[in-house]
Amino acid sequence: MGRRNLAGDDLLAERGLSRRVALMVPHFLVAPHAVAGSDLVITLAQRVARAFATRLPLTIHEPPLAIPRFAMRLYRHERRPLDPAHQWLHQQLLAIAKEL
């Protein structure tokens, strides 16, 4: 698997810095378990980091650089827009997202 160039990499590069990637995981929710009790760091959304810090030996620190906000998007396949189950799920997800 190749190294991905993320938005944070551009912010670092503007300052003449770069990351040293020590570990790649298949999904970001695996990463807190991998870094707990190690000297590794991970950048996570604050809400996700706080949730994991209640269950794992993690400490939360403000990042040294301002990280741009990101948007969550909901996609569905164009073949199923009228499927009642898909419509229900879509509405449930939108309602939950509005509460966050």
XYZ file of N, CA and C in Angstrom:
300
model
N 0.838 -1.165 0.000
C 0.000 0.000 0.000
C 0.886 1.232 0.000
N 0.594 2.187 -0.853
C 1.403 3.391 -0.938
C 1.035 4.402 0.117
N 1.888 5.349 0.290
C 1.651 6.416 1.275
C 0.681 7.425 0.684
N -0.325 7.778 1.459
C -1.317 8.741 1.004
C -0.873 10.149 1.356
N -1.159 11.094 0.475
C -0.894 12.497 0.741
C -2.175 13.107 1.281
N -2.166 13.515 2.531
C -3.347 14.058 3.176
C -3.241 15.567 3.313
N -4.354 16.219 3.641
C -4.375 17.681 3.782
C -3.328 18.146 4.781
N -3.151 17.401 5.854
C -2.151 17.767 6.854
C -0.747 17.764 6.285
N -0.485 16.894 5.323
C 0.830 16.858 4.688
C 1.131 18.176 3.979
N 0.121 18.761 3.345
C 0.307 20.046 2.666
C 0.620 21.150 3.674
N -0.069 21.131 4.809
C 0.192 22.129 5.850
C 1.623 22.022 6.373
N 2.067 20.791 6.571
C 3.445 20.577 7.031
C 4.450 21.015 5.971
N 4.184 20.644 4.723
C 5.114 20.969 3.631
C 5.293 22.485 3.490
N 4.222 23.252 3.722
C 4.325 24.715 3.654
C 5.318 25.262 4.677
N 5.563 24.493 5.732
C 6.491 24.906 6.791
C 7.812 24.154 6.720
N 8.005 23.417 5.630
C 9.241 22.662 5.459
C 9.312 21.425 6.336
N 8.161 20.900 6.748
C 8.104 19.727 7.613
C 7.428 18.565 6.904
N 7.539 17.388 7.477
C 6.840 16.225 6.930
C 6.563 15.236 8.053
N 5.652 14.311 7.786
C 5.346 13.259 8.757
C 6.280 12.079 8.552
N 6.464 11.314 9.609
C 7.133 10.020 9.489
C 6.066 8.985 9.813
N 5.597 8.312 8.795
C 4.524 7.334 8.968
C 5.136 6.033 9.463
N 4.750 5.642 10.678
C 5.284 4.419 11.283
C 4.337 3.242 11.126
N 3.071 3.532 10.871
C 2.070 2.474 10.843
C 0.905 2.904 9.974
N 0.389 1.991 9.178
C -0.824 2.243 8.401
C -1.843 1.180 8.788
N -3.077 1.617 8.997
C -4.136 0.700 9.407
C -5.250 0.736 8.363
N -6.077 -0.316 8.309
C -7.112 -0.378 7.274
C -8.265 0.592 7.495
N -8.442 1.068 8.736
C -9.543 1.990 9.024
C -9.127 2.872 10.196
N -9.532 4.136 10.171
C -9.072 5.066 11.202
C -9.502 4.672 12.609
N -10.565 3.900 12.755
C -11.010 3.497 14.088
C -10.113 2.430 14.716
N -9.243 1.835 13.936
C -8.279 0.870 14.463
C -7.085 1.610 15.074
N -6.775 2.772 14.560
C -5.571 3.497 14.944
C -5.474 3.816 16.437
N -6.544 4.254 17.107
C -6.389 4.521 18.543
C -5.935 3.298 19.333
N -6.399 2.127 18.959
C -5.962 0.903 19.635
C -4.476 0.648 19.361
N -4.043 0.958 18.154
C -2.651 0.711 17.774
C -1.689 1.664 18.482
N -2.110 2.909 18.713
C -1.198 3.879 19.316
C -1.272 3.900 20.844
N -2.322 3.340 21.426
C -2.460 3.339 22.891
C -1.261 2.652 23.523
N -0.663 3.302 24.482
C 0.482 2.726 25.184
C 1.771 2.742 24.392
N 1.801 3.453 23.277
C 3.025 3.533 22.476
C 3.509 4.987 22.450
N 4.571 5.251 21.703
C 5.034 6.626 21.537
C 4.551 7.220 20.210
N 3.581 6.562 19.584
C 3.020 7.038 18.316
C 1.930 8.068 18.566
N 1.648 8.874 17.554
C 0.565 9.856 17.634
C -0.367 9.660 16.449
N -1.570 10.133 16.623
C -2.570 10.087 15.559
C -3.358 11.389 15.606
N -3.784 11.848 14.459
C -4.658 13.006 14.380
C -6.060 12.503 14.117
N -6.970 12.842 15.023
C -8.369 12.410 14.920
C -9.292 13.600 15.141
N -10.515 13.454 14.698
C -11.537 14.433 15.045
C -11.671 14.439 16.564
N -11.881 15.602 17.130
C -11.915 15.746 18.583
C -12.946 14.830 19.238
N -14.127 14.733 18.666
C -15.172 13.891 19.244
C -14.744 12.426 19.273
N -14.107 11.972 18.231
C -13.632 10.581 18.166
C -12.519 10.361 19.188
N -11.590 11.297 19.251
C -10.470 11.173 20.203
C -10.980 11.111 21.639
N -11.924 11.966 21.982
C -12.465 11.962 23.351
C -13.153 10.637 23.684
N -13.893 10.100 22.727
C -14.581 8.831 22.970
C -13.575 7.714 23.244
N -12.513 7.655 22.464
C -11.513 6.609 22.666
C -10.708 6.832 23.941
N -10.466 8.084 24.305
C -9.668 8.376 25.501
C -10.378 7.949 26.781
N -11.691 7.721 26.722
C -12.397 7.233 27.917
C -12.173 5.739 28.123
N -11.699 5.039 27.080
C -11.532 3.582 27.166
C -10.098 3.100 26.995
N -9.255 3.952 26.462
C -7.872 3.556 26.175
C -6.909 4.528 26.857
N -5.675 4.083 27.118
C -4.679 4.990 27.726
C -4.132 5.982 26.688
N -4.941 6.984 26.387
C -4.575 8.015 25.420
C -4.621 9.378 26.088
N -3.781 10.281 25.636
C -3.875 11.676 26.062
C -4.185 12.514 24.834
N -4.944 13.564 25.026
C -5.361 14.428 23.923
C -4.636 15.760 24.038
N -4.065 16.198 22.924
C -3.347 17.475 22.858
C -3.862 18.254 21.656
N -3.833 19.567 21.779
C -4.172 20.410 20.635
C -3.076 20.254 19.577
N -3.439 20.199 18.308
C -2.409 20.081 17.263
C -1.584 21.367 17.174
N -0.335 21.244 16.794
C 0.521 22.430 16.700
C 0.176 23.316 15.496
N -0.589 22.788 14.565
C -1.024 23.547 13.389
C -2.542 23.550 13.342
N -3.111 24.626 12.819
C -4.561 24.677 12.642
C -4.947 23.687 11.543
N -5.869 22.812 11.859
C -6.305 21.798 10.892
C -7.649 22.229 10.326
N -7.773 22.260 9.005
C -9.054 22.687 8.409
C -10.185 21.731 8.792
N -11.370 22.292 8.918
C -12.552 21.475 9.195
C -12.843 20.616 7.973
N -13.578 19.554 8.194
C -13.951 18.694 7.078
C -15.448 18.474 7.105
N -15.987 18.131 5.979
C -17.429 17.912 5.853
C -17.714 16.417 5.743
N -18.797 16.023 6.375
C -19.271 14.650 6.240
C -20.317 14.653 5.135
N -20.281 13.642 4.292
C -21.246 13.558 3.201
C -21.925 12.194 3.215
N -23.137 12.175 2.743
C -23.907 10.946 2.648
C -24.192 10.698 1.177
N -23.804 9.539 0.709
C -24.018 9.180 -0.691
C -24.902 7.951 -0.760
N -25.673 7.869 -1.809
C -26.444 6.654 -2.057
C -26.437 6.399 -3.549
N -26.635 5.162 -3.905
C -26.586 4.772 -5.310
C -27.817 5.281 -6.039
N -27.619 5.752 -7.249
C -28.723 6.329 -8.021
C -29.796 5.307 -8.415
N -29.477 4.016 -8.369
C -30.469 3.004 -8.734
C -31.517 2.795 -7.651
N -31.269 3.249 -6.439
C -32.168 2.958 -5.328
C -32.789 4.191 -4.656
N -32.993 5.301 -5.358
C -33.486 6.484 -4.645
C -34.902 6.325 -4.099
N -35.709 5.455 -4.694
C -37.093 5.297 -4.245
C -37.306 4.074 -3.357
N -36.274 3.333 -3.100
C -36.395 2.156 -2.237
C -36.758 2.638 -0.828
N -37.887 2.175 -0.268
C -38.317 2.650 1.051
C -37.282 2.428 2.154
N -36.595 1.305 2.128
C -35.583 1.038 3.149
C -34.429 2.032 3.037
N -34.016 2.337 1.817
C -32.938 3.305 1.617
C -33.381 4.697 2.038
N -34.631 5.058 1.713
C -35.143 6.365 2.112
C -35.191 6.479 3.637
N -35.625 5.422 4.304
C -35.695 5.435 5.764
C -34.302 5.615 6.359
N -33.348 4.808 5.892
C -31.986 4.899 6.414
C -31.411 6.290 6.166
N -31.614 6.822 4.969
C -31.126 8.153 4.613
C -31.677 9.189 5.594
N -32.970 9.141 5.883
C -33.585 10.095 6.806
C -33.064 9.931 8.231
N -32.856 8.690 8.646
C -32.321 8.448 9.990
C -30.922 9.030 10.131
N -30.089 8.808 9.132
C -28.717 9.316 9.173
C -28.686 10.840 9.161
N -29.550 11.451 8.355
C -29.614 12.912 8.325
C -30.082 13.471 9.668
N -31.052 12.835 10.284
C -31.550 13.300 11.579
C -30.453 13.220 12.641
N -29.719 12.127 12.650
C -28.632 11.968 13.622
C -27.543 13.015 13.374
N -27.198 13.225 12.108
C -26.156 14.190 11.778
C -26.543 15.605 12.218
N -27.820 15.958 12.096
C -28.267 17.289 12.517
C -28.115 17.472 14.019
N -28.278 16.397 14.780
C -28.120 16.478 16.237
C -26.660 16.673 16.640
N -25.735 16.241 15.803
C -24.314 16.354 16.139
C -23.847 17.766 15.894
